[in-house]
mmCIF file of C-alpha atoms in Angstrom:
data_model
loop_
_atom_site.group_PDB
_atom_site.id
_atom_site.type_symbol
_atom_site.label_atom_id
_atom_site.label_comp_id
_atom_site.label_asym_id
_atom_site.label_seq_id
_atom_site.Cartn_x
_atom_site.Cartn_y
_atom_site.Cartn_z
ATOM 1 C CA GLN M 254 17.069 2.048 8.935
ATOM 2 C CA VAL M 255 13.579 1.104 7.783
ATOM 3 C CA ARG M 256 12.660 -0.586 4.519
ATOM 4 C CA LEU M 257 9.310 -1.228 2.883
ATOM 5 C CA VAL M 258 9.378 -3.987 0.290
ATOM 6 C CA GLU M 259 6.409 -4.561 -1.994
ATOM 7 C CA SER M 260 5.599 -7.701 -3.946
ATOM 8 C CA GLY M 261 2.753 -9.191 -5.940
ATOM 9 C CA GLY M 262 2.462 -6.933 -8.949
ATOM 10 C CA GLY M 263 2.217 -8.180 -12.494
ATOM 11 C CA LEU M 264 0.148 -8.404 -15.644
ATOM 12 C CA VAL M 265 -3.482 -9.477 -15.374
ATOM 13 C CA GLN M 266 -6.480 -9.499 -17.693
ATOM 14 C CA PRO M 267 -9.471 -7.228 -17.062
ATOM 15 C CA GLY M 268 -11.699 -8.772 -14.413
ATOM 16 C CA GLY M 269 -8.779 -10.595 -12.834
ATOM 17 C CA SER M 270 -7.280 -10.350 -9.366
ATOM 18 C CA LEU M 271 -3.944 -9.598 -7.764
ATOM 19 C CA ARG M 272 -2.764 -9.415 -4.185
ATOM 20 C CA LEU M 273 -0.054 -6.956 -3.228
ATOM 21 C CA SER M 274 2.031 -7.297 -0.091
ATOM 22 C CA CYS M 275 4.301 -4.811 1.651
ATOM 23 C CA ALA M 276 6.562 -5.795 4.520
ATOM 24 C CA ALA M 277 8.279 -3.274 6.760
ATOM 25 C CA SER M 278 11.595 -4.189 8.335
ATOM 26 C CA GLY M 279 14.386 -2.547 10.275
ATOM 27 C CA ASN M 280 14.481 -0.548 13.473
ATOM 28 C CA ILE M 281 10.721 -0.343 14.095
ATOM 29 C CA PHE M 282 9.206 0.718 17.417
ATOM 30 C CA SER M 283 5.639 0.799 16.134
ATOM 31 C CA ILE M 284 3.596 1.490 13.015
ATOM 32 C CA ASN M 285 0.630 3.805 12.791
ATOM 33 C CA ALA M 286 -1.334 3.984 9.551
ATOM 34 C CA MET M 287 -0.328 1.992 6.473
ATOM 35 C CA GLY M 288 -1.586 2.451 2.967
ATOM 36 C CA TRP M 289 -1.328 2.044 -0.767
ATOM 37 C CA TYR M 290 -0.950 4.743 -3.379
ATOM 38 C CA ARG M 291 -0.652 4.467 -7.133
ATOM 39 C CA GLN M 292 0.734 6.503 -9.977
ATOM 40 C CA ALA M 293 -0.245 6.014 -13.587
ATOM 41 C CA PRO M 294 1.893 7.361 -16.450
ATOM 42 C CA GLY M 295 1.449 11.103 -16.798
ATOM 43 C CA LYS M 296 -0.662 11.366 -13.660
ATOM 44 C CA GLU M 297 -0.057 12.374 -10.071
ATOM 45 C CA ARG M 298 0.270 9.835 -7.301
ATOM 46 C CA GLU M 299 -3.122 9.135 -5.726
ATOM 47 C CA LEU M 300 -4.350 7.467 -2.583
ATOM 48 C CA VAL M 301 -5.864 4.012 -3.063
ATOM 49 C CA ALA M 302 -6.541 2.787 0.467
ATOM 50 C CA THR M 303 -5.370 3.232 4.033
ATOM 51 C CA ILE M 304 -5.726 1.249 7.228
ATOM 52 C CA THR M 305 -5.138 2.310 10.818
ATOM 53 C CA SER M 306 -3.264 0.276 13.404
ATOM 54 C CA GLY M 307 -6.653 -0.730 14.769
ATOM 55 C CA GLY M 308 -7.837 -2.011 11.402
ATOM 56 C CA SER M 309 -10.119 0.785 10.219
ATOM 57 C CA ALA M 310 -9.927 1.042 6.438
ATOM 58 C CA SER M 311 -10.766 3.750 3.937
ATOM 59 C CA TYR M 312 -10.772 3.653 0.145
ATOM 60 C CA ALA M 313 -10.734 5.870 -2.898
ATOM 61 C CA ASP M 314 -14.148 5.944 -4.568
ATOM 62 C CA SER M 315 -12.659 4.396 -7.702
ATOM 63 C CA VAL M 316 -11.749 1.146 -5.906
ATOM 64 C CA LYS M 317 -14.537 0.782 -3.337
ATOM 65 C CA GLY M 318 -16.137 -2.631 -3.526
ATOM 66 C CA ARG M 319 -13.273 -4.056 -5.571
ATOM 67 C CA PHE M 320 -10.143 -3.619 -3.405
ATOM 68 C CA THR M 321 -9.617 -4.689 0.186
ATOM 69 C CA ILE M 322 -6.784 -3.501 2.399
ATOM 70 C CA SER M 323 -5.677 -5.505 5.421
ATOM 71 C CA ARG M 324 -2.669 -5.772 7.693
ATOM 72 C CA ASP M 325 -0.858 -8.206 9.929
ATOM 73 C CA ASN M 326 0.603 -6.194 12.787
ATOM 74 C CA ALA M 327 2.706 -9.110 14.021
ATOM 75 C CA LYS M 328 4.434 -9.238 10.634
ATOM 76 C CA ASN M 329 4.502 -5.473 10.009
ATOM 77 C CA THR M 330 2.840 -6.210 6.693
ATOM 78 C CA VAL M 331 0.025 -4.597 4.747
ATOM 79 C CA TYR M 332 -1.888 -6.234 1.911
ATOM 80 C CA LEU M 333 -4.051 -5.040 -0.941
ATOM 81 C CA GLN M 334 -6.431 -7.555 -2.474
ATOM 82 C CA MET M 335 -7.499 -6.256 -5.871
ATOM 83 C CA ASN M 336 -10.478 -7.870 -7.594
ATOM 84 C CA SER M 337 -12.401 -7.031 -10.759
ATOM 85 C CA LEU M 338 -9.383 -5.198 -12.101
ATOM 86 C CA LYS M 339 -9.864 -2.661 -14.871
ATOM 87 C CA PRO M 340 -7.403 -1.224 -17.393
ATOM 88 C CA GLU M 341 -7.595 2.101 -15.539
ATOM 89 C CA ASP M 342 -6.102 0.380 -12.480
ATOM 90 C CA THR M 343 -2.821 0.112 -14.376
ATOM 91 C CA ALA M 344 -0.153 1.977 -12.401
ATOM 92 C CA VAL M 345 2.852 1.637 -10.161
ATOM 93 C CA TYR M 346 1.571 0.862 -6.683
ATOM 94 C CA TYR M 347 3.475 2.225 -3.698
ATOM 95 C CA CYS M 348 3.270 1.160 -0.097
ATOM 96 C CA ASN M 349 3.310 3.840 2.607
ATOM 97 C CA ALA M 350 3.641 3.538 6.364
ATOM 98 C CA GLN M 351 3.930 5.891 9.326
ATOM 99 C CA ILE M 352 6.675 4.314 11.408
ATOM 100 C CA ARG M 353 8.091 5.240 14.779
ATOM 101 C CA VAL M 354 11.786 4.395 14.816
ATOM 102 C CA SER M 355 12.925 5.658 18.206
ATOM 103 C CA GLU M 356 11.735 6.660 21.662
ATOM 104 C CA ILE M 357 10.711 10.007 20.202
ATOM 105 C CA LEU M 358 6.964 10.007 19.603
ATOM 106 C CA ARG M 359 7.034 10.745 15.907
ATOM 107 C CA TYR M 360 5.739 8.755 12.964
ATOM 108 C CA PRO M 361 7.438 9.890 9.749
ATOM 109 C CA ASN M 362 6.275 8.543 6.404
ATOM 110 C CA TYR M 363 8.190 5.778 4.661
ATOM 111 C CA TRP M 364 7.697 4.582 1.087
ATOM 112 C CA GLY M 365 8.348 1.393 -0.780
ATOM 113 C CA GLN M 366 10.033 1.255 -4.168
ATOM 114 C CA GLY M 367 6.798 0.491 -6.016
ATOM 115 C CA THR M 368 5.431 -2.510 -7.877
ATOM 116 C CA GLN M 369 3.947 -2.409 -11.372
ATOM 117 C CA VAL M 370 0.366 -3.514 -11.965
ATOM 118 C CA ALA M 371 -0.766 -3.790 -15.570
ATOM 119 C CA VAL M 372 -4.327 -4.675 -16.535
ATOM 120 C CA SER M 373 -4.658 -5.550 -20.183
ATOM 121 C CA SER M 374 -6.121 -8.148 -22.504
#
């Protein structure tokens, strides 16, 4: 069984910073892409950033230049450094990872439980 556990959310003032972490654990053979999504109240879940196993990152236009995704493959962990936070960044942030769990060459998606980020003065 595989688990993704997020941490680092909280309440921050506009212009502030937060760093989210997501650690994968369990029966893991290997991990392909990892990423962060978010869902604001009344809105659909949207992609924030993704990173390949080789470290290539991509971002939603709304967070480019403010957020940085990174990963530590030895720790099966992905991070999201969020700077210059805005009220519109308020959402539940979910970690996602494509994880191979057996000798079968498949990488199904796994999700964390989500962590709340609130940006408000």
